[in-house]
Short mmCIF file of C-alpha atoms in Angstrom, two decimals:
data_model
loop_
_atom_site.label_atom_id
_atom_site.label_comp_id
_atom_site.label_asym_id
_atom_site.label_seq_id
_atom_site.Cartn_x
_atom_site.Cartn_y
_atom_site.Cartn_z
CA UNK A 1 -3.48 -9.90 -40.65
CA UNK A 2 -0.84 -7.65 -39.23
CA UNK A 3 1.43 -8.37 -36.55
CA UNK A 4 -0.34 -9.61 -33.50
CA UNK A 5 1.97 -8.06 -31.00
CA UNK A 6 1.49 -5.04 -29.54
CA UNK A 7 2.24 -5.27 -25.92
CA UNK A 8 3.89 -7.57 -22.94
CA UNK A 9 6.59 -8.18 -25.24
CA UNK A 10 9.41 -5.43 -25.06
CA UNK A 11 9.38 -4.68 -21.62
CA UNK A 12 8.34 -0.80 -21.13
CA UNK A 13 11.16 1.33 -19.38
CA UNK A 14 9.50 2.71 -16.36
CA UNK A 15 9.78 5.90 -17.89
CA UNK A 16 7.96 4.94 -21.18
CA UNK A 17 3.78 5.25 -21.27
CA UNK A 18 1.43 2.63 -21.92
CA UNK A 19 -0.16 2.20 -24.70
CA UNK A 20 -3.98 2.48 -23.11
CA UNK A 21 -5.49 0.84 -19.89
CA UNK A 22 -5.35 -2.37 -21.46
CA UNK A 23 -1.46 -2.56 -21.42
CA UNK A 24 -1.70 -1.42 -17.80
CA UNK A 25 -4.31 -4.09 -16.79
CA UNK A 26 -2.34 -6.69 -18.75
CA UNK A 27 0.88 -5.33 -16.91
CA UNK A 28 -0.13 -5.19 -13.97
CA UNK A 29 -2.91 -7.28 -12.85
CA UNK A 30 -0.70 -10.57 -11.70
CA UNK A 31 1.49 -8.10 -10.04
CA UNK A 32 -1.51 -6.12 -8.02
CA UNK A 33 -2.79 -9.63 -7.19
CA UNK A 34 0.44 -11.74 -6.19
CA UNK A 35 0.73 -8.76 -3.92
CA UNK A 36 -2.67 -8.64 -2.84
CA UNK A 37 -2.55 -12.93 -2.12
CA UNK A 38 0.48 -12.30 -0.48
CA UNK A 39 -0.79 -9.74 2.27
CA UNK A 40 -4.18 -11.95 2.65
CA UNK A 41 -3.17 -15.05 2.37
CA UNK A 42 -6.27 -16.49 0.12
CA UNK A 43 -7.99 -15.99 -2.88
CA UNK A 44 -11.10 -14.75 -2.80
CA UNK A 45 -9.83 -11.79 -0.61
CA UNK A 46 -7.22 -11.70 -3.03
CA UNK A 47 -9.73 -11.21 -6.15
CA UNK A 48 -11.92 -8.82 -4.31
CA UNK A 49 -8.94 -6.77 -3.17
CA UNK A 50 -7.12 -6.55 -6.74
CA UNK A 51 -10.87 -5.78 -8.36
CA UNK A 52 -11.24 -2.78 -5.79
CA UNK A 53 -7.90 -1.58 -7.18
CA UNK A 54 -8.25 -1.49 -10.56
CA UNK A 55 -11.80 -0.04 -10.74
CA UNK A 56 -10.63 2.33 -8.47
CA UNK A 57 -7.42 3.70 -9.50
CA UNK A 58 -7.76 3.03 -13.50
CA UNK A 59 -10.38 5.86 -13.87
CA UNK A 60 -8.37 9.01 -13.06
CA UNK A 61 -5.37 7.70 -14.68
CA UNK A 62 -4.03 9.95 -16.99
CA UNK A 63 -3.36 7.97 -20.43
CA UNK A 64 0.09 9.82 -20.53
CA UNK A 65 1.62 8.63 -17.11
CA UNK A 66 5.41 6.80 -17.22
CA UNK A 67 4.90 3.09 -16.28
CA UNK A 68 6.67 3.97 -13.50
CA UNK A 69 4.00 6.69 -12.17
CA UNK A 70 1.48 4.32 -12.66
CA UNK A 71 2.73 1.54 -10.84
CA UNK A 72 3.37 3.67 -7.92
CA UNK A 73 -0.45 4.88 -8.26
CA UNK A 74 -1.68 1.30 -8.52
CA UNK A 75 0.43 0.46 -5.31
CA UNK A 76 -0.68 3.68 -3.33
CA UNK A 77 -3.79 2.53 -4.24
CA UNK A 78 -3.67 -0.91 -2.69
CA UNK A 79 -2.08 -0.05 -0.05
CA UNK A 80 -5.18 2.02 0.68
CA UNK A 81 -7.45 -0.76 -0.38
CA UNK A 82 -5.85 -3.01 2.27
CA UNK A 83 -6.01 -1.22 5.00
CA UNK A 84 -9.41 -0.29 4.54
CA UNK A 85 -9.79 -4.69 4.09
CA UNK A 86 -8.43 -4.94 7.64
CA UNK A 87 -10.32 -2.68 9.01
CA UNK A 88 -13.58 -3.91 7.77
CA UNK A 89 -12.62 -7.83 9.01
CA UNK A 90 -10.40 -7.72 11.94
CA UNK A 91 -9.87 -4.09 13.18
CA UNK A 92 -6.33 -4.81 12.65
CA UNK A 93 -3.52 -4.36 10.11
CA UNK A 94 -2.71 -7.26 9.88
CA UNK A 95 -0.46 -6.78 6.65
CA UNK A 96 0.52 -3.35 4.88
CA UNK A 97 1.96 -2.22 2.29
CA UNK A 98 4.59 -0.17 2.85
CA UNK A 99 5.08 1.60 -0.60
CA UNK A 100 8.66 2.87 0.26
CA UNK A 101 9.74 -1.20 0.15
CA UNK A 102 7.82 -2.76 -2.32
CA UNK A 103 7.73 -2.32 -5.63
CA UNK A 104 6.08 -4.14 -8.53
CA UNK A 105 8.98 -4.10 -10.40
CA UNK A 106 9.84 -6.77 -7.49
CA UNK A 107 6.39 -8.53 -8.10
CA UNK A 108 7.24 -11.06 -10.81
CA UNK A 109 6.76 -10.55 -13.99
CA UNK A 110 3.25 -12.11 -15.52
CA UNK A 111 3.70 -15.73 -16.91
CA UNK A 112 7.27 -15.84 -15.58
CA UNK A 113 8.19 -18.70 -13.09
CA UNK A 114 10.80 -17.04 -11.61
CA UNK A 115 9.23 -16.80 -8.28
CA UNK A 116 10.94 -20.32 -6.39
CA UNK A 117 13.73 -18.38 -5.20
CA UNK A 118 11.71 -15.61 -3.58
CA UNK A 119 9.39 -18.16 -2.29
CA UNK A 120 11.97 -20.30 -0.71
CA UNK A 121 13.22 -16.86 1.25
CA UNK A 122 10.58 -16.30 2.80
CA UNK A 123 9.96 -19.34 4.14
CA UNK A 124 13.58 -19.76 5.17
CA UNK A 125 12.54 -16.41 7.13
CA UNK A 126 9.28 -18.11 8.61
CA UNK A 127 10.79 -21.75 9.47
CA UNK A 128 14.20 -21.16 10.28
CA UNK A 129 14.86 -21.19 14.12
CA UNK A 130 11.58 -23.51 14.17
CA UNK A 131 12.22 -27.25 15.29
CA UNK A 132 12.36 -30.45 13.02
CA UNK A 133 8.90 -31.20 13.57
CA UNK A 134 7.41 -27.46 13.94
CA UNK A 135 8.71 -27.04 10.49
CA UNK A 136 7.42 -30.84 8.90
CA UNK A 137 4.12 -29.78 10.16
CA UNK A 138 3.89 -26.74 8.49
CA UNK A 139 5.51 -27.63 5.80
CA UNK A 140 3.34 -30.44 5.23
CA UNK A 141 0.01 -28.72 5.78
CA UNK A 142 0.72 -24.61 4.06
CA UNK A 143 2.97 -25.83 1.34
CA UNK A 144 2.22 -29.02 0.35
CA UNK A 145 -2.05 -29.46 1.17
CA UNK A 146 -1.47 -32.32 3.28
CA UNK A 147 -5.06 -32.44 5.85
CA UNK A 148 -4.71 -33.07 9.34
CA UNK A 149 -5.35 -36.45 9.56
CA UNK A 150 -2.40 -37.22 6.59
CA UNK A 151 0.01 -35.11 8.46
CA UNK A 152 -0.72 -36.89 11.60
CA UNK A 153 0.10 -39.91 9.90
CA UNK A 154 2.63 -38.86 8.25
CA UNK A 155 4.44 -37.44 11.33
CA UNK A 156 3.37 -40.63 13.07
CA UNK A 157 1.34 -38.96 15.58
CA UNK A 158 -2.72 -38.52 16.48
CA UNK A 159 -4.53 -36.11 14.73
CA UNK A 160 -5.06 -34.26 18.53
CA UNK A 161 -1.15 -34.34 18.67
CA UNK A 162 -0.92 -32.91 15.38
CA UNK A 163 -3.50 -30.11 15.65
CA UNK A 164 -1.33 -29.49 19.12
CA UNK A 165 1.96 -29.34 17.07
CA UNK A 166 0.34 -26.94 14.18
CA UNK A 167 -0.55 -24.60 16.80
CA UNK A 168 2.65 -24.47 18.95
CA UNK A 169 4.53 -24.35 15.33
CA UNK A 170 2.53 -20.87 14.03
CA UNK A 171 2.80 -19.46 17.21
CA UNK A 172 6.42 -20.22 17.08
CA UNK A 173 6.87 -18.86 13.56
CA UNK A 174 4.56 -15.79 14.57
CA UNK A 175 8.22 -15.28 16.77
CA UNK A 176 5.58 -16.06 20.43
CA UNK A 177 7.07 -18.64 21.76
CA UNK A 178 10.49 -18.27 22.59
CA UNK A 179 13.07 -21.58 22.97
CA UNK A 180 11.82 -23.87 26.02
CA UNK A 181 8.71 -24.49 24.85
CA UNK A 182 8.88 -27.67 22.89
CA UNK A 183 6.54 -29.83 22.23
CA UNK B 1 -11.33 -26.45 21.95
CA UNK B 2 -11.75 -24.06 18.22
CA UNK B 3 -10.66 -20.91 18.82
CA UNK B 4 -11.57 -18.02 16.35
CA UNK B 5 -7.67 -17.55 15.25
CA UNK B 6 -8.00 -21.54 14.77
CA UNK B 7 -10.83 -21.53 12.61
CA UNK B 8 -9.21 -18.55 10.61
CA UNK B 9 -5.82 -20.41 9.82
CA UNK B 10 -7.77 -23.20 8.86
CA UNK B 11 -9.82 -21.61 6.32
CA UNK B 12 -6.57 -20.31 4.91
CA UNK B 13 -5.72 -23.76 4.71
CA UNK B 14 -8.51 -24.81 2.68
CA UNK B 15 -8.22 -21.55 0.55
CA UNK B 16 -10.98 -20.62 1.90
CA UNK B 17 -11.85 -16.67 2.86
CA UNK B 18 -11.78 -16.59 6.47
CA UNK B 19 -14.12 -15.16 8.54
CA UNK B 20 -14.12 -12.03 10.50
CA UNK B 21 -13.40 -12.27 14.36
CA UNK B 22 -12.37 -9.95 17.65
CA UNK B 23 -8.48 -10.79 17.78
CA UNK B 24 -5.86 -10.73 20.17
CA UNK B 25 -1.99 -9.12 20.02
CA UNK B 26 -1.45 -13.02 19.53
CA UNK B 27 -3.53 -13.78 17.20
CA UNK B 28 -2.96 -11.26 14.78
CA UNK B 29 0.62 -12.45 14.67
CA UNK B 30 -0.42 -15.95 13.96
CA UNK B 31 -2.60 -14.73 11.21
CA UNK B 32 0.52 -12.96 10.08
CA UNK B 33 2.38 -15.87 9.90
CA UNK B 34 -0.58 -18.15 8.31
CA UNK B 35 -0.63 -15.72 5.59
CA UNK B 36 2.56 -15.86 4.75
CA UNK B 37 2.44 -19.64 4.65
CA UNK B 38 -0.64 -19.66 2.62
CA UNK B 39 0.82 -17.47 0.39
CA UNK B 40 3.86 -19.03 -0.16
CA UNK B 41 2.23 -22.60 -1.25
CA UNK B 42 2.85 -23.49 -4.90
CA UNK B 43 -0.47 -23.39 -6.28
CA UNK B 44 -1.13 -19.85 -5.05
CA UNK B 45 0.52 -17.23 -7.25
CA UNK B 46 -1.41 -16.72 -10.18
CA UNK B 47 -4.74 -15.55 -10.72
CA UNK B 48 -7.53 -17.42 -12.66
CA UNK B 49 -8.05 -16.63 -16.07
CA UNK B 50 -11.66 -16.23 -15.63
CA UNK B 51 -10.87 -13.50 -12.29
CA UNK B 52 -8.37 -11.81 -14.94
CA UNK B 53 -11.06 -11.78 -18.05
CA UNK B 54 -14.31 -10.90 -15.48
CA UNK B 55 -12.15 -7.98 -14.19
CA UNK B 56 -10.70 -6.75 -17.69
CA UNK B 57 -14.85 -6.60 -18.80
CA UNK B 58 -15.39 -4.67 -15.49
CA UNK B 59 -12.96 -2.24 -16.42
CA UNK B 60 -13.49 -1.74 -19.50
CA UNK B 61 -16.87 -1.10 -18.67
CA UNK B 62 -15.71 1.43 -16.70
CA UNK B 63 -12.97 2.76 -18.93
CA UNK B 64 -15.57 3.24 -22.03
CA UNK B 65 -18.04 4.92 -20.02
CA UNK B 66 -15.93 7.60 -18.71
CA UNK B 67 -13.33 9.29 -20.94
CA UNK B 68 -10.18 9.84 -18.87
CA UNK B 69 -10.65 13.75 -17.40
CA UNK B 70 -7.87 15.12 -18.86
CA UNK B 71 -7.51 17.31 -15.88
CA UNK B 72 -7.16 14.30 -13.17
CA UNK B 73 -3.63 12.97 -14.01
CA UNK B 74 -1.34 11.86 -11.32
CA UNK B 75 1.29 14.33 -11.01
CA UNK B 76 4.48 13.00 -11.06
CA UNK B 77 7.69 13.90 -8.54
CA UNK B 78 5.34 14.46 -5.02
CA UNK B 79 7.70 13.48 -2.59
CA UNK B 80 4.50 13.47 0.31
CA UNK B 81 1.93 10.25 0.03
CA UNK B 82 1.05 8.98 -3.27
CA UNK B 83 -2.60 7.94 -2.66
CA UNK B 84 -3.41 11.56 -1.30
CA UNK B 85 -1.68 13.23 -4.05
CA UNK B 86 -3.85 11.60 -6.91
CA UNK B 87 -7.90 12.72 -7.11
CA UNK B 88 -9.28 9.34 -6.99
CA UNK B 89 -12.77 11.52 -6.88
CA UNK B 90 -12.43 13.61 -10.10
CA UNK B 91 -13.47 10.68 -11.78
CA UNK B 92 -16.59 10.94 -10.45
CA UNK B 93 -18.00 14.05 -11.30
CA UNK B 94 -21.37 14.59 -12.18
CA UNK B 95 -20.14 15.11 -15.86
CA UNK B 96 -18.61 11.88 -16.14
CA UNK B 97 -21.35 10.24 -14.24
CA UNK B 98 -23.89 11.02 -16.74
CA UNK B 99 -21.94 9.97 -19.31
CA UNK B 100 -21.42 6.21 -17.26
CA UNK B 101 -24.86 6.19 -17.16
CA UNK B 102 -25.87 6.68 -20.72
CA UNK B 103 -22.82 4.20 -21.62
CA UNK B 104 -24.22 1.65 -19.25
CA UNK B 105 -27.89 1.83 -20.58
CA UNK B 106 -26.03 1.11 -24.09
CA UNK B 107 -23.78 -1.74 -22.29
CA UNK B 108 -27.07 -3.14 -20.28
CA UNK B 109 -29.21 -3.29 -23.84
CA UNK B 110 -26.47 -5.26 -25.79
CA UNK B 111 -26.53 -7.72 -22.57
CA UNK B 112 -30.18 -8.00 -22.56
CA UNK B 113 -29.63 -8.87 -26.58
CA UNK B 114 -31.49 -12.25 -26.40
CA UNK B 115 -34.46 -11.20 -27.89
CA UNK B 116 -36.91 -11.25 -25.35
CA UNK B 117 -36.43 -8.18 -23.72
CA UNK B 118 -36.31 -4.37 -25.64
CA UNK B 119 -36.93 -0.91 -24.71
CA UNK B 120 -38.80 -1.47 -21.10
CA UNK B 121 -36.60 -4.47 -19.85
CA UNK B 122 -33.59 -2.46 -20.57
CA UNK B 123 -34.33 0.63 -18.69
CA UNK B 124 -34.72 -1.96 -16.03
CA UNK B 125 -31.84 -3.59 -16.08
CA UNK B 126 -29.90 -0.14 -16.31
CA UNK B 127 -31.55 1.62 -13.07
CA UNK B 128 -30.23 -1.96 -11.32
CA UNK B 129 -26.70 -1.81 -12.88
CA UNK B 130 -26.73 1.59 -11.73
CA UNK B 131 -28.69 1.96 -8.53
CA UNK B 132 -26.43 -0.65 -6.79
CA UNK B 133 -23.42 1.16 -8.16
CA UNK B 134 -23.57 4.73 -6.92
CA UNK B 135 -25.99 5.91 -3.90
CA UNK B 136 -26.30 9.31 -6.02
CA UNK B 137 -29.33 9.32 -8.01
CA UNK B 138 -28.66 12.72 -9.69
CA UNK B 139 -27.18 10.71 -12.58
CA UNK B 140 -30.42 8.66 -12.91
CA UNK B 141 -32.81 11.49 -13.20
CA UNK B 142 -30.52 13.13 -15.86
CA UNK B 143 -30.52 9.70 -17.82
CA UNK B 144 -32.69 9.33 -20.60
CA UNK B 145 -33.18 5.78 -20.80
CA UNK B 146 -35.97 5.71 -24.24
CA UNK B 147 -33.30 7.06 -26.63
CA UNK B 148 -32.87 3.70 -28.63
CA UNK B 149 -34.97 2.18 -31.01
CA UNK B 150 -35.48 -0.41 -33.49
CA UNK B 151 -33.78 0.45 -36.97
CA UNK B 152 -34.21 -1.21 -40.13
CA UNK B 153 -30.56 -2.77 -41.09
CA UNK B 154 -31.58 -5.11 -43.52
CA UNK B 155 -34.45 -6.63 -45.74
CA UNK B 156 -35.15 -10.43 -44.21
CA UNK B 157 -35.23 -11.34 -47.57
CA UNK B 158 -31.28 -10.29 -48.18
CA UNK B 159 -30.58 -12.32 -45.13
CA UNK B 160 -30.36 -16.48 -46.76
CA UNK B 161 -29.40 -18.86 -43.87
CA UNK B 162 -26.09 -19.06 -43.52
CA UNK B 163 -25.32 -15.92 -45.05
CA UNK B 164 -23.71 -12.50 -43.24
CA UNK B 165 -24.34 -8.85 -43.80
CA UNK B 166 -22.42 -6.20 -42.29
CA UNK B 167 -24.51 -3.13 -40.83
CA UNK B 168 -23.87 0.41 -39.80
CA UNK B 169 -26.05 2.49 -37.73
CA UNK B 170 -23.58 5.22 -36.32
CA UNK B 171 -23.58 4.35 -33.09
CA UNK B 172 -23.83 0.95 -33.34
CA UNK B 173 -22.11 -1.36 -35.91
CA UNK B 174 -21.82 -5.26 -35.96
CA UNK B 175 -22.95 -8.08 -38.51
CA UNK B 176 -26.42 -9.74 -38.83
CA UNK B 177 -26.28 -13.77 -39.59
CA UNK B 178 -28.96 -16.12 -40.13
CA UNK B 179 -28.28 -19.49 -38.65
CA UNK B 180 -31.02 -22.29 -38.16
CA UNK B 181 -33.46 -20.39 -39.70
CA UNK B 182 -32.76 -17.52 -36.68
CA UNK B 183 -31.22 -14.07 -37.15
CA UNK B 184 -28.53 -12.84 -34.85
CA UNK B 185 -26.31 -9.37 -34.67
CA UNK B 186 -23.04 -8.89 -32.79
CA UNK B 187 -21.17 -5.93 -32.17
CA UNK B 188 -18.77 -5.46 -34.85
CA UNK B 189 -16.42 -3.92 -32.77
CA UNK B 190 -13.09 -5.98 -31.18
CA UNK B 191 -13.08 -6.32 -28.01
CA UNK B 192 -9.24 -5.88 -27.52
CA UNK B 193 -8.97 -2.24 -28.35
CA UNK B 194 -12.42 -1.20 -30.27
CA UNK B 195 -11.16 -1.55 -33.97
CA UNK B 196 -13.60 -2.03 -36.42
CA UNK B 197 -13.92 -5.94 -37.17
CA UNK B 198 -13.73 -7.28 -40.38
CA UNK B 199 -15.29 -10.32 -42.03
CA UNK B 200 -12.84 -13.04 -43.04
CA UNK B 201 -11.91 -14.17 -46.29
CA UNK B 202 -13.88 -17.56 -46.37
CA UNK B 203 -16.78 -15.71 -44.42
CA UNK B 204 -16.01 -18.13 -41.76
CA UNK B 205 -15.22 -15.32 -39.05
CA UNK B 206 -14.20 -12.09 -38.27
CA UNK B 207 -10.82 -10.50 -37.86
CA UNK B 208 -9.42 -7.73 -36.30
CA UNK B 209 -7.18 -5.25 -38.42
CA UNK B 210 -5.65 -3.72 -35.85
CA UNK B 211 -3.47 -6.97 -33.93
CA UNK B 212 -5.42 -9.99 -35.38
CA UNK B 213 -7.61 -11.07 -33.08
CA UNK B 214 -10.28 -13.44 -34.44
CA UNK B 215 -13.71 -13.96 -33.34
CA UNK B 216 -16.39 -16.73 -34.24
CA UNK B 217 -19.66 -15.42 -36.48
CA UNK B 218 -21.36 -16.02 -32.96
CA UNK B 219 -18.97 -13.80 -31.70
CA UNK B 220 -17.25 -16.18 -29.56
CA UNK B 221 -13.24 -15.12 -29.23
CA UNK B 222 -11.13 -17.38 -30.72
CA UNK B 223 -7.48 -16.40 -30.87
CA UNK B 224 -5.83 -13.00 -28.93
CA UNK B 225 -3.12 -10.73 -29.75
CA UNK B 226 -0.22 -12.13 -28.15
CA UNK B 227 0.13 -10.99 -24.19
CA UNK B 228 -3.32 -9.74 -24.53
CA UNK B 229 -5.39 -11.26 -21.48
CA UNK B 230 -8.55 -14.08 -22.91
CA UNK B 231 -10.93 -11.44 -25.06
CA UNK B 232 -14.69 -10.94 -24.14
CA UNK B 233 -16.93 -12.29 -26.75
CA UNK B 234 -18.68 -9.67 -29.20
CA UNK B 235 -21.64 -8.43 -27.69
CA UNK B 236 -24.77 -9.04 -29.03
CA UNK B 237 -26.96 -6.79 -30.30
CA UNK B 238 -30.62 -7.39 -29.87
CA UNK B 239 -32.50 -8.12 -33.25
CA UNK B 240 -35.85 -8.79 -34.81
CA UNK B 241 -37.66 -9.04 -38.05
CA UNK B 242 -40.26 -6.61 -38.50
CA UNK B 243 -42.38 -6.24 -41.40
CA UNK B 244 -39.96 -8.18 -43.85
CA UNK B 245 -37.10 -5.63 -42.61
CA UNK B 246 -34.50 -6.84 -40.17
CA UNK B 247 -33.93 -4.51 -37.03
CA UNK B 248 -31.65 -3.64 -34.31
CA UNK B 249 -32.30 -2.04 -31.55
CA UNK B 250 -29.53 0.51 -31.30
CA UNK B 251 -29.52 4.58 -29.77
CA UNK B 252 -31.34 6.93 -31.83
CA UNK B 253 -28.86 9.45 -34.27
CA UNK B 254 -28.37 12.52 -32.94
#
């Protein structure tokens, strides 16, 4: 048995080539989909969405290309791939990608667990300038899978007062509602 | 009092795919900020291994059946937009279509490789795989779907139960095993990067030259290179004994 390492392990300088589609799938495929989960906001669209990019862009991939000129291809590519998504559900974009800001450099690494920090950032972004209780709600019910009813309780209130508070709260972080509309 | 924008943050809350609907300017920035918040939950950032494995087979598919055109490489250093710059369509030419189609009729036998089904079944199962793939039928009439047949690999009397035999017809090349009295063939090709498999020591297994990877005699994967994604299992090949000789079904020798 030889040396079961090949790739993942030094990390390629965007200017060096991968060795073969499988070292770009294995490269890239938690980055495409973090991406994709993060513009969509749930799984299965996230799945379908980072399928539709890899069967489409990996064909007319040259073997040669620098990391880096794939990773731009595999982002043109979703970006394309997500806007046709939002215009097949809600006739809006929703979400883009706007290739000139992201990069998958910036999407984690696979199997690293480096992501709190980011994660905490944006959500600062979203809750801050919400009240107390706009931000418990959503706390409790995007980030930690509380139901209604156990955030009611939790919060103390009825489950109608807590579906009232969830609503005010997004519309809130959506930057709708403006101060003077408390709840 | 559900309205549509309702129903579609709460699916995101259940990590659920939410359903299609007319929105508003409003609503589209409260789905905005739902998707943030779903995506920012803890137990949404990584894939499943099974999406990551299904995928990887999908695209290798994909990969084998069309060599990369040499001529449709991304060139490098357009300042304009990326996505117009590339020929996503090149790798569809009628060239490389025929050759997805012959690859597939090769992928779709080894799937059908249970034993019941041979020549007929498969040319079934490829017009489906096909048909539902690409609207353009010019690659189906070009396919020629009959070009495998059943080869004589082995006498059934060479095979003892529990014993192995490595086989080579060209195209195809795996391993025949007899276990519980029934005979069996697998690819004998690795399904990280196609090296040729090789039996192991105690005849327990096979293993890969190339970066170890080990497979079962039933083909089952059993241990990856390291930062490889889960391996498919060998395919199988389909198998019979006819007339005291073992065969495979496998494409005819040019």
């Amino acid at each position: 048995m030889e040396q079961p390492e090949r790739f993942g392990q030094p990390r390629p300088l965007p200017t060096a080539a991968y060795p073969g589609w499988e070292a770009i799938y294995a490269d890239n495929i938690e980055r495409i989909y973090r991406l994709m989960y993060a513009k969509v906001g749930n799984r299965q669209d996230a799945e379908d969405l980072t399928s539709q990019v890899f069967l489409t862009a990996l064909g007319p991939l040259r073997a040669t290309a620098s990391v880096g000129e794939v990773r731009s291809y595999l982002l043109a590519t979703a970006r394309t791939v997500l806007a046709a998504h939002w215009r097949a559900t809600l006739g809006h974009q929703v979400t883009v990608i706007d290739v000139d800001v992201v990069s998958l450099e910036d999407v984690s690494e696979p199997g690293r667990e480096e992501r709190a920090g980011r994660t905490d950032e944006r959500i600062g972004a979203i809750l801050s300038g919400l009240t107390e209780r706009h931000r418990a709600i959503l706390t409790l019910r995007f980030l930690r899978g509380y139901s209604i009813k156990a955030a009611a309780a939790e919060l103390g209130v009825t489950v109608a007062n807590a579906k009232v508070l969830q609503h005010r709260a997004l519309r809130r972080a959506a930057g709708l509602d403006k101060e003077g509309d408390a709840s | 009092m559900k309205r549509p924008i309702d129903r579609y943050v709460e699916s995101l809350l259940r990590r659920r795919r939410p359903a299609d609907f007319v929105p508003t300017e409003d609503d589209i920035a409260i789905a905005r900020a739902a998707i943030d918040l779903a995506a920012a939950a803890p137990d949404a950032q990584r894939p499943r291994e099974a999406f990551v494995e299904d995928l990887r087979r999908r695209v290798a598919d994909r990969q084998d059946a069309a060599p990369e055109p040499a001529s449709a490489a991304p060139r490098s250093g357009g300042s304009g937009s990326p996505a117009s710059a590339w020929p996503l369509a090149s790798a569809w030419s009628p060239a490389a279509r025929r050759i997805r189609g012959r690859r597939r009729f090769l992928t779709a036998t080894a799937l059908t490789a249970t034993g019941v089904v041979a020549g007929v079944a498969g040319v079934a199962v490829d017009r489906a795989v096909t048909g539902s793939e690409s609207p353009a039928t010019d690659a189906d009439q070009e396919l020629t779907p009959t070009i495998g047949s059943w080869q004589t690999v082995a006498g059934a009397a060479d095979l003892a139960e529990g014993a192995v035999l490595p086989f080579d017809l060209g195209a195809v090349s795996g391993f025949l095993r007899r276990a519980s009295g029934r005979v069996q063939a697998v690819s004998g090709i690795c399904t990280h990067q196609g090296c040729r498999l090789h039996l192991d020591t105690p005849g327990d297994g096979f293993v890969c030259p190339c970066h170890g990877a080990t497979f079962s005699l039933s083909g089952a994967p059993l241990t990856r290179p390291h930062g490889s994604s889960p391996l498919p299992a060998l395919p199988r090949l389909p198998v019979r004994i006819e007339g005291g000789n073992v065969q495979v079904y496998a494409p005819n020798q040019a």
